[in-house]
Short mmCIF file of C-alpha atoms in Angstrom, two decimals:
data_model
loop_
_atom_site.label_atom_id
_atom_site.label_comp_id
_atom_site.label_asym_id
_atom_site.label_seq_id
_atom_site.Cartn_x
_atom_site.Cartn_y
_atom_site.Cartn_z
CA MET F 40 0.05 0.02 -0.02
CA GLY F 41 2.84 2.44 0.76
CA GLU F 42 4.29 2.22 -2.83
CA ALA F 43 0.78 2.90 -4.27
CA GLN F 44 0.39 5.89 -2.08
CA GLN F 45 3.77 7.23 -3.21
CA ASN F 46 2.79 6.62 -6.85
CA PHE F 47 -0.35 8.50 -6.30
CA GLN F 48 1.32 11.35 -4.74
CA ASN F 49 3.81 11.59 -7.58
CA ASP F 50 1.11 11.47 -10.14
CA LEU F 51 -0.86 14.19 -8.36
CA ALA F 52 2.17 16.41 -8.07
CA TYR F 53 2.92 15.98 -11.77
CA ALA F 54 -0.83 16.61 -12.71
CA SER F 55 -0.56 19.77 -10.62
CA GLN F 56 2.65 20.93 -12.49
CA LEU F 57 0.91 20.31 -15.85
CA TYR F 58 -2.16 22.24 -14.85
CA ASN F 59 -0.16 25.18 -13.63
CA ARG F 60 1.86 25.24 -16.82
CA ALA F 61 -1.30 25.17 -18.94
CA ARG F 62 -3.02 27.75 -16.78
CA GLN F 63 0.00 30.12 -17.27
CA MET F 64 -0.10 29.71 -20.98
CA LEU F 65 -3.56 30.88 -21.33
CA PRO F 66 -4.02 34.54 -22.53
CA ILE F 67 -5.50 36.97 -20.04
CA PRO F 68 -8.21 38.88 -22.02
CA SER F 69 -8.32 42.28 -20.37
CA PRO F 70 -6.32 44.53 -18.02
CA GLN F 71 -9.09 44.00 -15.47
CA ALA F 72 -8.57 40.31 -15.71
CA GLN F 73 -4.94 40.71 -15.37
CA TYR F 74 -5.36 42.76 -12.28
CA LYS F 75 -7.85 40.23 -10.78
CA ASN F 76 -5.28 37.45 -11.56
CA ALA F 77 -2.45 39.51 -9.93
CA ARG F 78 -4.63 40.11 -6.81
CA ARG F 79 -5.42 36.33 -6.54
CA GLU F 80 -1.79 35.48 -6.96
CA ALA F 81 -0.78 38.07 -4.29
CA TYR F 82 -3.26 36.65 -1.76
CA ALA F 83 -2.32 33.02 -2.60
CA ALA F 84 1.41 33.88 -1.86
CA PHE F 85 0.36 35.58 1.32
CA ASN F 86 -1.66 32.59 2.48
CA GLU F 87 1.34 30.28 1.69
CA ALA F 88 3.73 32.63 3.45
CA SER F 89 1.45 33.14 6.56
CA GLY F 90 1.06 29.33 6.74
CA GLY F 91 4.84 28.95 6.92
CA CYS F 92 4.84 31.55 9.71
CA LYS F 93 2.46 29.53 11.90
CA SER F 94 4.97 27.01 12.72
CA MET F 95 7.53 29.49 14.05
CA ALA F 96 8.20 30.60 17.63
CA SER F 97 6.06 33.61 18.85
CA HIS F 98 8.65 36.31 18.31
CA ASP F 99 9.71 34.92 14.97
CA ARG F 100 6.04 34.50 13.88
CA LYS F 101 5.32 38.15 14.47
CA ASP F 102 8.17 39.26 12.21
CA CYS F 103 7.32 36.67 9.56
CA MET F 104 3.68 37.82 9.53
CA LYS F 105 4.78 41.50 9.32
CA ASN F 106 6.97 40.76 6.36
CA ALA F 107 4.13 38.73 4.69
CA ARG F 108 1.62 41.52 5.09
CA SER F 109 4.15 44.08 3.80
CA ARG F 110 4.81 41.88 0.63
CA LEU F 111 1.07 41.41 0.16
CA GLN F 112 0.58 45.26 0.25
CA ALA F 113 3.54 45.75 -2.19
CA ASP F 114 2.14 43.09 -4.52
CA LEU F 115 -1.33 44.73 -4.43
CA ALA F 116 0.07 48.15 -5.05
CA TYR F 117 2.07 46.90 -7.90
CA ALA F 118 -0.96 45.22 -9.36
CA LYS F 119 -3.00 48.39 -9.05
CA ASN F 120 -0.17 50.32 -10.72
CA GLU F 121 -0.01 47.94 -13.63
CA LEU F 122 -3.81 48.18 -14.07
CA ALA F 123 -3.55 51.98 -14.16
CA THR F 124 -0.59 51.73 -16.68
CA MET F 125 -2.45 49.33 -18.98
CA THR F 126 -5.84 51.31 -18.88
CA ASN F 127 -4.03 54.59 -19.40
CA GLY F 128 -2.37 53.46 -22.67
CA GLY F 129 1.08 52.76 -21.19
CA ASP F 130 3.22 50.06 -22.51
CA GLY F 131 3.95 48.59 -19.18
CA SER F 132 7.64 49.26 -19.12
CA GLU F 133 7.53 51.36 -16.06
CA GLY F 134 6.04 48.52 -14.18
CA ALA F 135 8.56 46.07 -15.56
CA SER F 136 11.46 48.05 -14.10
CA GLN F 137 9.71 48.31 -10.70
CA SER F 138 9.10 44.64 -10.80
CA ARG F 139 12.83 43.96 -11.29
CA GLN F 140 13.61 46.34 -8.42
CA HIS F 141 11.36 44.44 -6.05
CA GLY F 142 12.74 41.13 -7.09
CA GLN F 143 9.51 39.95 -8.82
CA SER F 144 9.29 38.19 -12.05
CA GLY F 145 6.14 40.12 -13.10
CA GLN F 146 3.70 37.24 -12.57
#
């Protein structure tokens, strides 16, 4: 039974990778949809980071959560700025340079 469970977990992980790759390749139809997607990704990253914080000691957890909230706010501000750039006819190059400055890949 252990080997079957391991095979199932491997297959599940592989399917998840395929799904994520396929999802990333789909075109996003509008600036508003891109903004909504960026917000969704920011909150998902926050949830993942805060989940990691929960296993830390109390004083470390507080700093970890502070950093996670700060990153969330920065990601949301970035998404809002990108939306404004796209809807105001910008080419997005301003946002790309900000993304590199913050160590983001623009996703």
